[in-house]
PDB file of C-alpha atoms in Angstrom:
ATOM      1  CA  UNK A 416     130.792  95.690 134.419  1.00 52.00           C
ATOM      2  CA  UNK A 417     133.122  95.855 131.602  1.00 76.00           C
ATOM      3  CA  UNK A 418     131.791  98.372 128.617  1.00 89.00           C
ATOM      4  CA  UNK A 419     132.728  98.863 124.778  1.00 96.00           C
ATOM      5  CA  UNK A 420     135.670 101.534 124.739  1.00 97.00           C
ATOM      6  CA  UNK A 421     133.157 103.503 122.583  1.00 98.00           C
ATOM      7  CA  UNK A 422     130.045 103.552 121.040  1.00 98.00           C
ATOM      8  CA  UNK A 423     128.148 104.969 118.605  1.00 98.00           C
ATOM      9  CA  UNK A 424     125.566 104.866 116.108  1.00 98.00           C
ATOM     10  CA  UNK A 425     124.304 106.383 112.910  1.00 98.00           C
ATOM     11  CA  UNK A 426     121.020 106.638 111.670  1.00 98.00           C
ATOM     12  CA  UNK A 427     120.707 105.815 107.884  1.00 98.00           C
ATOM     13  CA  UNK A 428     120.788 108.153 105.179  1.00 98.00           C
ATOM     14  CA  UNK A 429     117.486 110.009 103.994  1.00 98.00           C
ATOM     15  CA  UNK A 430     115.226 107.081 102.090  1.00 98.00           C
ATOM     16  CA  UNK A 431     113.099 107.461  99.251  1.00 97.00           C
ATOM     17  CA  UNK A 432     110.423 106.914 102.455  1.00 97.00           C
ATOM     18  CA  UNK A 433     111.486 109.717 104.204  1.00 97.00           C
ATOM     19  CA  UNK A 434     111.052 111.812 100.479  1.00 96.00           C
ATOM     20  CA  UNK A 435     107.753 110.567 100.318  1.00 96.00           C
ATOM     21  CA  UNK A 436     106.615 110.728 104.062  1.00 96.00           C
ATOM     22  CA  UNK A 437     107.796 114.211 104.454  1.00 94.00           C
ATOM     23  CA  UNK A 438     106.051 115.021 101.130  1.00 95.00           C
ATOM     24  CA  UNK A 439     102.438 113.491 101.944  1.00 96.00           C
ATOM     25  CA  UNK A 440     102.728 115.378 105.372  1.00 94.00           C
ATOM     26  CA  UNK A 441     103.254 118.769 103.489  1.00 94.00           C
ATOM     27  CA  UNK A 442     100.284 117.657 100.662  1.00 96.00           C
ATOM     28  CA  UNK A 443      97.843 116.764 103.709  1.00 96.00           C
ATOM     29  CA  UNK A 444      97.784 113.059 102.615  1.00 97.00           C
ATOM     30  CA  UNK A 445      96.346 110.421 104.915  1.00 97.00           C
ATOM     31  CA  UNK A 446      98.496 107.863 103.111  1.00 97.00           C
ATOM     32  CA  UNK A 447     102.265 107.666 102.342  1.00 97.00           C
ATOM     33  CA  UNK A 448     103.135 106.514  98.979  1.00 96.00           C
ATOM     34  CA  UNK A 449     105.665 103.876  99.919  1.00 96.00           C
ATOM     35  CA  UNK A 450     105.694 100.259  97.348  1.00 96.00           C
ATOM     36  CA  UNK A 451     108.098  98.805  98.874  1.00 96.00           C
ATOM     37  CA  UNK A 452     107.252  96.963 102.701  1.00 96.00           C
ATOM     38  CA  UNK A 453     109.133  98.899 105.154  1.00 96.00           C
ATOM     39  CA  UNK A 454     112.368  96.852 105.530  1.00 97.00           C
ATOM     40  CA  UNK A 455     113.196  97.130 102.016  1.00 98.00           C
ATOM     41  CA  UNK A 456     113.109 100.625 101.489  1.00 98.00           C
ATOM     42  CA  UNK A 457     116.335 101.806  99.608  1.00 98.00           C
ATOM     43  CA  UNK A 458     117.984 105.126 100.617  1.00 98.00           C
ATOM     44  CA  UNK A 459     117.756 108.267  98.317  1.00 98.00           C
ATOM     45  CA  UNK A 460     120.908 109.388  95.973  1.00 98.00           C
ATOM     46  CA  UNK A 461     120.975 111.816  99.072  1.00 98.00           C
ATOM     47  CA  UNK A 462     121.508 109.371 101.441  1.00 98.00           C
ATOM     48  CA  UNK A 463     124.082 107.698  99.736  1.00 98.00           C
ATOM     49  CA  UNK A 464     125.639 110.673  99.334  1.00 98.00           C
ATOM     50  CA  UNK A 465     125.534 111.281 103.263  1.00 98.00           C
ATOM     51  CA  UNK A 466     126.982 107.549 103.326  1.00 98.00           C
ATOM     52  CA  UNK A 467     129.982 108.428 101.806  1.00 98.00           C
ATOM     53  CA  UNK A 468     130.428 111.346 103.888  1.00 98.00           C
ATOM     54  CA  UNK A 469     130.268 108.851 106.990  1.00 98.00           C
ATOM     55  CA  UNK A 470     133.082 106.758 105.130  1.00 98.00           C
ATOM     56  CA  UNK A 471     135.289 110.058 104.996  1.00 98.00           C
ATOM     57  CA  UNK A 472     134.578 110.928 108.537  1.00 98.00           C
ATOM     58  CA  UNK A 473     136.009 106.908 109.513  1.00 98.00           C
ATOM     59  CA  UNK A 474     138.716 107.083 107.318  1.00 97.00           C
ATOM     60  CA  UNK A 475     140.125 110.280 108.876  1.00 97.00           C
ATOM     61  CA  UNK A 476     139.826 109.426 112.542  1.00 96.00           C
ATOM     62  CA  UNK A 477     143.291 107.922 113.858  1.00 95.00           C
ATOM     63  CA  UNK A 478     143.496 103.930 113.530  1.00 94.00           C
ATOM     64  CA  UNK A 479     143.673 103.412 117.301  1.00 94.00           C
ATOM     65  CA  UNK A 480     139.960 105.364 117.148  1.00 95.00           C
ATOM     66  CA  UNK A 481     138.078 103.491 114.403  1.00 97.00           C
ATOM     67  CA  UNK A 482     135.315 101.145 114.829  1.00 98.00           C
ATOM     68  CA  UNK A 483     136.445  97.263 115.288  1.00 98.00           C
ATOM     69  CA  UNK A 484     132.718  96.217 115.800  1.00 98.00           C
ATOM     70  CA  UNK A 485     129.924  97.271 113.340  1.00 98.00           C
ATOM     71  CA  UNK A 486     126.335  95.864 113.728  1.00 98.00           C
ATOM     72  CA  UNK A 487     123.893  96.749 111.499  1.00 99.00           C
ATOM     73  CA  UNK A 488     119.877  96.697 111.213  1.00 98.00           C
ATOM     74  CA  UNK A 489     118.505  94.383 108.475  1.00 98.00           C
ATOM     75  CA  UNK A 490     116.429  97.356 106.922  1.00 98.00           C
ATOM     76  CA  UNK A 491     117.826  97.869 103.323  1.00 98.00           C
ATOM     77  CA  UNK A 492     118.219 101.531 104.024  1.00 98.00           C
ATOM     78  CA  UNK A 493     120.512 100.798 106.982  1.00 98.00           C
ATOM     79  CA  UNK A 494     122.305  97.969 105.036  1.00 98.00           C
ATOM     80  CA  UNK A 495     123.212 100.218 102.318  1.00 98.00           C
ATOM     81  CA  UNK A 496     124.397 103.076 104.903  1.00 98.00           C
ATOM     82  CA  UNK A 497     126.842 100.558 106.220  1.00 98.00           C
ATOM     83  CA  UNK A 498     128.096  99.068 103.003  1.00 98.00           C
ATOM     84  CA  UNK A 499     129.260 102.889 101.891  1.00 98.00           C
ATOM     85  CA  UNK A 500     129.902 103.954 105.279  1.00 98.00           C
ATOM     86  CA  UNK A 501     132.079 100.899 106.040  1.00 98.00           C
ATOM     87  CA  UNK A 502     133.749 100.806 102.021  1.00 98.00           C
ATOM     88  CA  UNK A 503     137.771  99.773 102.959  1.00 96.00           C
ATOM     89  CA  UNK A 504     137.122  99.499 107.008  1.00 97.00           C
ATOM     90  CA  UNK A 505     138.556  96.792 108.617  1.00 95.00           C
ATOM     91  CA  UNK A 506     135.883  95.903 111.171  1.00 97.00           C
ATOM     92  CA  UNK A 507     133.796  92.555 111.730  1.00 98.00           C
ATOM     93  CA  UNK A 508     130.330  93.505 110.860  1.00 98.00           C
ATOM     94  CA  UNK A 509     127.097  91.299 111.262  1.00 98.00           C
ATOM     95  CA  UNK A 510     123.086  92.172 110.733  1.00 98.00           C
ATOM     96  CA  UNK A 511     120.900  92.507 113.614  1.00 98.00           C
ATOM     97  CA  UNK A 512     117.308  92.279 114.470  1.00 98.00           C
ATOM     98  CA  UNK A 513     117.447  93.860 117.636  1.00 98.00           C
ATOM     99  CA  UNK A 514     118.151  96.754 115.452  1.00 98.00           C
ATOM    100  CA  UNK A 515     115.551  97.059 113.113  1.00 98.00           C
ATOM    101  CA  UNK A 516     113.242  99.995 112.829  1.00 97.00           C
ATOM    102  CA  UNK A 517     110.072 100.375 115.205  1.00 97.00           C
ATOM    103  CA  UNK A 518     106.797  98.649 114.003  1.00 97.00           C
ATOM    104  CA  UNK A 519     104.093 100.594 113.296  1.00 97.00           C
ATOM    105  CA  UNK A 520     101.339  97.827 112.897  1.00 97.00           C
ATOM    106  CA  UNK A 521      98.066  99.231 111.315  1.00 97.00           C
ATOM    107  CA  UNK A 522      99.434 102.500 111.772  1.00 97.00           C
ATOM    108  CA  UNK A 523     101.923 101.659 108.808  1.00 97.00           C
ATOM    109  CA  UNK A 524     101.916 103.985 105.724  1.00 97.00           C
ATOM    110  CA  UNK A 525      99.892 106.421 107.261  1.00 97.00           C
ATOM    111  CA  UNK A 526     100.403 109.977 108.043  1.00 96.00           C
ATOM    112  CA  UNK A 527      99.550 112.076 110.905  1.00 95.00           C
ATOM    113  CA  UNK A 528      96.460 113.410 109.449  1.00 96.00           C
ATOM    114  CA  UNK A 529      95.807 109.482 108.510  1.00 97.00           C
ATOM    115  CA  UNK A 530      95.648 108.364 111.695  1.00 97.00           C
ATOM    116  CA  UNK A 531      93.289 110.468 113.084  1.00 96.00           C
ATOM    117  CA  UNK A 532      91.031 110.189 109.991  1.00 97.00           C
ATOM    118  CA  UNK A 533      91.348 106.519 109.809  1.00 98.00           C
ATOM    119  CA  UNK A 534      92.323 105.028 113.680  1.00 97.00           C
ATOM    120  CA  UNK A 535      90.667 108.242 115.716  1.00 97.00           C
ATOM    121  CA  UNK A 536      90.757 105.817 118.498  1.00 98.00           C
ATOM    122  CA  UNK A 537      94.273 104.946 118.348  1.00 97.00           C
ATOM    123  CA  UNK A 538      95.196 108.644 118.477  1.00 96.00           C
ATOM    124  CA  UNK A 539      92.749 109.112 121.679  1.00 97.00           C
ATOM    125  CA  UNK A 540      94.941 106.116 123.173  1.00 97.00           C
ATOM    126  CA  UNK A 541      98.134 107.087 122.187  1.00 96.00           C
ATOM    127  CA  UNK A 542      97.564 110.440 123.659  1.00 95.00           C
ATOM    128  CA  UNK A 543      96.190 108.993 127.142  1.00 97.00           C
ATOM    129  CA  UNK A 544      99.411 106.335 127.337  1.00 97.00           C
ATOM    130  CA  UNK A 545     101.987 108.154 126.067  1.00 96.00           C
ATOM    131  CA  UNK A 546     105.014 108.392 123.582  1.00 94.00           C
ATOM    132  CA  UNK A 547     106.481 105.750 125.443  1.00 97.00           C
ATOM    133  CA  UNK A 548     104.232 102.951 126.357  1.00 98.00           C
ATOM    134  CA  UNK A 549     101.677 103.141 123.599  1.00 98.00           C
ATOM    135  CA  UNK A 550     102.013 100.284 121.169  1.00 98.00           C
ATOM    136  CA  UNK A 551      99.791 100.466 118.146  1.00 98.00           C
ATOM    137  CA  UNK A 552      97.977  97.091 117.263  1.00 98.00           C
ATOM    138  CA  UNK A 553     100.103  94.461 115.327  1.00 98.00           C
ATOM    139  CA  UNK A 554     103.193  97.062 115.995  1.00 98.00           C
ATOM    140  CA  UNK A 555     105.776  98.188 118.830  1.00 98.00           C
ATOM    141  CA  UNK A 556     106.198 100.636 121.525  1.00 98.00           C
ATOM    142  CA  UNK A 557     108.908 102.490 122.599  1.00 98.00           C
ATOM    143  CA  UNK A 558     109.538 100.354 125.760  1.00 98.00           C
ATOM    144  CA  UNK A 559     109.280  97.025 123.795  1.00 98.00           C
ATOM    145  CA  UNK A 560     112.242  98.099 121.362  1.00 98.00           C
ATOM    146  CA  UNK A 561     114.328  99.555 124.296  1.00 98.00           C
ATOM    147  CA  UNK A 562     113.901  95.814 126.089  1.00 98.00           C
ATOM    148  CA  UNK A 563     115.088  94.376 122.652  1.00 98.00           C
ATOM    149  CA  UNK A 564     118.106  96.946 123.017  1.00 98.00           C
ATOM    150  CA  UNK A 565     118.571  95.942 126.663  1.00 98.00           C
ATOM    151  CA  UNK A 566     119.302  92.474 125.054  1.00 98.00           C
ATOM    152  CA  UNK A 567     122.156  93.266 122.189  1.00 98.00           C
ATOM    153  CA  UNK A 568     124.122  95.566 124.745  1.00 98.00           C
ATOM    154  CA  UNK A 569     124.435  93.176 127.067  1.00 97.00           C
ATOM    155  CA  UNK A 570     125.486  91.211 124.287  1.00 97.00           C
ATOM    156  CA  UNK A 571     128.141  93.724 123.042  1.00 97.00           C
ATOM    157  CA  UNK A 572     129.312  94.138 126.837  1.00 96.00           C
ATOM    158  CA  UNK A 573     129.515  90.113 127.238  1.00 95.00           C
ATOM    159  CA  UNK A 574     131.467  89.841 123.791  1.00 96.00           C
ATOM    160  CA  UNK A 575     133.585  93.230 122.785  1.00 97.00           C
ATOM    161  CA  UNK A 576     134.479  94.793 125.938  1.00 95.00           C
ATOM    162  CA  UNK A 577     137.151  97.449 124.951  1.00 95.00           C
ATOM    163  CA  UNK A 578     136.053  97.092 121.358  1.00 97.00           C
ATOM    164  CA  UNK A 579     135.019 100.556 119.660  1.00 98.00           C
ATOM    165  CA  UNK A 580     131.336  99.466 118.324  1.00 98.00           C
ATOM    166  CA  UNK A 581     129.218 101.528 115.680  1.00 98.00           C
ATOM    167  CA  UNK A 582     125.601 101.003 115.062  1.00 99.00           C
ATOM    168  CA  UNK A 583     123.647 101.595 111.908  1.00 99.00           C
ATOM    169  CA  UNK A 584     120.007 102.205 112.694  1.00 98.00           C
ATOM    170  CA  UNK A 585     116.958 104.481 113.178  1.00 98.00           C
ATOM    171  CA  UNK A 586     115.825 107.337 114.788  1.00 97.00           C
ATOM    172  CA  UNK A 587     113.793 105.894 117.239  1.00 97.00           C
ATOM    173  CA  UNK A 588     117.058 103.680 118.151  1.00 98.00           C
ATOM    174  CA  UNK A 589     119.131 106.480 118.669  1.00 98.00           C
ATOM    175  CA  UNK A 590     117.094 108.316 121.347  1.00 98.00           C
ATOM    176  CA  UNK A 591     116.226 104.635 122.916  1.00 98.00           C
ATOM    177  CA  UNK A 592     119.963 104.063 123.093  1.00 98.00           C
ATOM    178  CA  UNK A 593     120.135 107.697 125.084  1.00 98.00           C
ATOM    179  CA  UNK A 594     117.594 106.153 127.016  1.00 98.00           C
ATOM    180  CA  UNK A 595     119.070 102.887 128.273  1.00 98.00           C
ATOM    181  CA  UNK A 596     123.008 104.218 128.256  1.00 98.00           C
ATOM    182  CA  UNK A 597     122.505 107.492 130.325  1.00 97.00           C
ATOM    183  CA  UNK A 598     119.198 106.490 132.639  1.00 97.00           C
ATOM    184  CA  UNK A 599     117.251 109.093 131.321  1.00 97.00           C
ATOM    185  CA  UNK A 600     113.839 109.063 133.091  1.00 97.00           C
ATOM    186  CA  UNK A 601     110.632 108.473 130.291  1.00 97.00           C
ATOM    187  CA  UNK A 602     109.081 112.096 130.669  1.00 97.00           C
ATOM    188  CA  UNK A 603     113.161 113.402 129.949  1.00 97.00           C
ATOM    189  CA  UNK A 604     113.333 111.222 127.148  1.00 97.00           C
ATOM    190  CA  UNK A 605     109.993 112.285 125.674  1.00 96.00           C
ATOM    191  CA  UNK A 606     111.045 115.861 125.938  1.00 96.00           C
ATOM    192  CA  UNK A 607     114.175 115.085 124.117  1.00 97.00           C
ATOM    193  CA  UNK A 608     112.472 113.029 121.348  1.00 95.00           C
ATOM    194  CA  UNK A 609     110.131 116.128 121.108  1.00 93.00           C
ATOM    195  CA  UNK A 610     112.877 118.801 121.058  1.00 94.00           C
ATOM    196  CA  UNK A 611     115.980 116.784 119.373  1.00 92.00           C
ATOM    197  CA  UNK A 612     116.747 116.209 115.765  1.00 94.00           C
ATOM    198  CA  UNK A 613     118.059 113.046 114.537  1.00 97.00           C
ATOM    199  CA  UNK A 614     119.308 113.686 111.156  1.00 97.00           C
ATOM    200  CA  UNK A 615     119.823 111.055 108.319  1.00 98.00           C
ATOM    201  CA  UNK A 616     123.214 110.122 108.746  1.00 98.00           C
ATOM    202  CA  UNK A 617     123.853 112.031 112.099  1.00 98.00           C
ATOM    203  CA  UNK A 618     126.358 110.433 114.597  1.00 98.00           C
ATOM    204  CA  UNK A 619     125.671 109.711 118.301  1.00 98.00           C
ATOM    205  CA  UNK A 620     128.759 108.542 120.248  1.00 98.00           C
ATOM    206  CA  UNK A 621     129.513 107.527 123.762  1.00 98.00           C
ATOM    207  CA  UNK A 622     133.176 106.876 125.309  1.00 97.00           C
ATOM    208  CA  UNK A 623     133.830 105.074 128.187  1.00 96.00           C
ATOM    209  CA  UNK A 624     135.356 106.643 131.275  1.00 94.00           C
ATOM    210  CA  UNK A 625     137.686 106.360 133.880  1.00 91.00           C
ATOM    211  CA  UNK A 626     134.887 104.402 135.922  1.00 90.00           C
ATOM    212  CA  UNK A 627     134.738 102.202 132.744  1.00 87.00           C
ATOM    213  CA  UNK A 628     130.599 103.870 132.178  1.00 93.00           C
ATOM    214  CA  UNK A 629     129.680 105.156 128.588  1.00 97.00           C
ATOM    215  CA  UNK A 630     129.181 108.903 129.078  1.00 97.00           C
ATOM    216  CA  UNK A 631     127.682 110.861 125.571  1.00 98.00           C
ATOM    217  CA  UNK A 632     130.417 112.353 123.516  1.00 98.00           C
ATOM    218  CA  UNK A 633     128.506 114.035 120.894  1.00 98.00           C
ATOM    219  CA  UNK A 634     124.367 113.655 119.784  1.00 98.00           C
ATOM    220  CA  UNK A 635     123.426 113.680 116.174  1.00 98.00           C
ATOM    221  CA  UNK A 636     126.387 115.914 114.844  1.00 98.00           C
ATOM    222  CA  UNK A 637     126.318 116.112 111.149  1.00 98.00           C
ATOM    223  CA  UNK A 638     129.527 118.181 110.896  1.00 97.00           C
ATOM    224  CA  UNK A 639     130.610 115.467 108.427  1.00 98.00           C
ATOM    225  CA  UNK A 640     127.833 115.644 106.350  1.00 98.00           C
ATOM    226  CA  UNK A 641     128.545 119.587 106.208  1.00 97.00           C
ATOM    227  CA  UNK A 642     132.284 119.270 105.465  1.00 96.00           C
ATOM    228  CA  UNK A 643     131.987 116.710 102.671  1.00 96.00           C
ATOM    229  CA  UNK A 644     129.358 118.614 101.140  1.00 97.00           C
ATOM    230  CA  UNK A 645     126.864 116.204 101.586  1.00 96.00           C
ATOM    231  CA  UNK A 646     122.907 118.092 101.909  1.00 95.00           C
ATOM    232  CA  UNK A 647     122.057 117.783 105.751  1.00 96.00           C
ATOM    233  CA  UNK A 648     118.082 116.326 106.262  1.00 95.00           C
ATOM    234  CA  UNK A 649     116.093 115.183 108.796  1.00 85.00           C
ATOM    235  CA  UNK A 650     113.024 113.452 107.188  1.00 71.00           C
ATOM    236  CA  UNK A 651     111.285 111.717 109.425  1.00 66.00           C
ATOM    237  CA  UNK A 652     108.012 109.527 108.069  1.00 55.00           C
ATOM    238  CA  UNK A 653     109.622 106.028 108.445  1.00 50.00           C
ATOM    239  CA  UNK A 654     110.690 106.239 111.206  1.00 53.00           C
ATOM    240  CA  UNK A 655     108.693 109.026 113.093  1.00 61.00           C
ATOM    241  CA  UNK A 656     105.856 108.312 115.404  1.00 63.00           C
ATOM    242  CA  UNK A 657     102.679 109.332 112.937  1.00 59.00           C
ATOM    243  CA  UNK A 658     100.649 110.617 115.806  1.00 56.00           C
TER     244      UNK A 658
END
């Protein structure tokens, strides 16, 4: 089958949701203070700053190594990653559903500690089906958004073979991409979604090989963020499973 050249993807900057989910967590709140519905949640002056620090990282790699492809999620805080991240790149760049962060349903807004106040049932099922396979009511699992993932590769494998593709997306994205690009089994994907980190603005890549397979170059590296001087988090809330 032919592939991409190379792949990657970069989860958004920190959000002003991932400031206020990680700070209800710490509080013990059962509710997250977020106004805004979850798609339009704008990224933090700290997440633009890790933004930029993606733009750097592009603008230094060698032009037969940057992206030609960027797709994008239609969450705000993902649009506004790729606008700075992509600032003077020449590379066609569309929005995409398939993309999007995972739905939470009626689990939306609420913490850990509000789930199991508020849904105790929903925890006892969640813990009986899994990480994987549990889908909250009115929301996602993990296996519906990898099918949804299924669908845009094959998309990006029908239309850009040999182009060098980058992603901007979510957390839960990332280790679903892992998932569906390397075979992992579910019980060796839950133990890396359990042990991994995923930080705001982290890059995944994979490169193509000699048998014309995308094999993982590098998981979540935030070396850029670190040499640009850009503050390195990993705020989950948004994105993170709440139970």
């Amino acid at each position: 089958m032919d592939e991409v050249s190379w792949l990657g993807v970069v989860r958004h900057g920190e959000s002003t949701g991932n400031v206020a989910a990680a700070r209800a967590e710490q509080s013990g709140e059962e509710v997250i203070d977020i106004p805004e519905r979850d798609a339009d949640v704008p990224l933090s002056p700290t997440g633009r700053e890790q933004a930029a620090a993606v733009n750097q990282w592009i603008g230094d790699l060698p032009a037969d190594r940057r992206p030609t492809v960027a797709v994008v999620s239609p969450y705000l805080r993902a649009r506004q990653t790729a606008e700075l991240a992509l600032a003077g790149v020449d590379a066609r760049t569309w929005v995409d559903e398939r993309l999007r962060d995972r739905e939470l349903g009626i689990l939306d807004l609420l913490t850990g500690k509000g789930v199991r106040a508020r849904h105790p049932e929903e925890a006892e099922r969640r813990a009986r089906l899994g990480k994987f396979y549990y889908r909250p009511p009115g929301g996602e699992s993990w296996a519906d958004v990898a099918l949804r993932l299924r669908s845009l590769l094959g998309d990006l494998r029908r239309d850009h073979a040999g182009d060098r593709v980058i992603l901007f997306a979510h957390e839960a994205i990332v280790y679903l991409l892992r998932y569906l690009l390397e075979e992992i089994s579910e019980p060796d994907l839950v133990t890396l979604a359990r042990d991994g980190e995923v930080g705001n603005c982290s890059i995944t890549s994979w490169v193509a090989g000699d048998d014309g397979r995308l094999g993982l170059e590098d998981f979540a590296v935030v070396h850029h963020l670190h040499r640009e001087g850009a503050t390195p988090t990993s705020e989950e809330g948004v994105d993170a499973e709440p139970v």
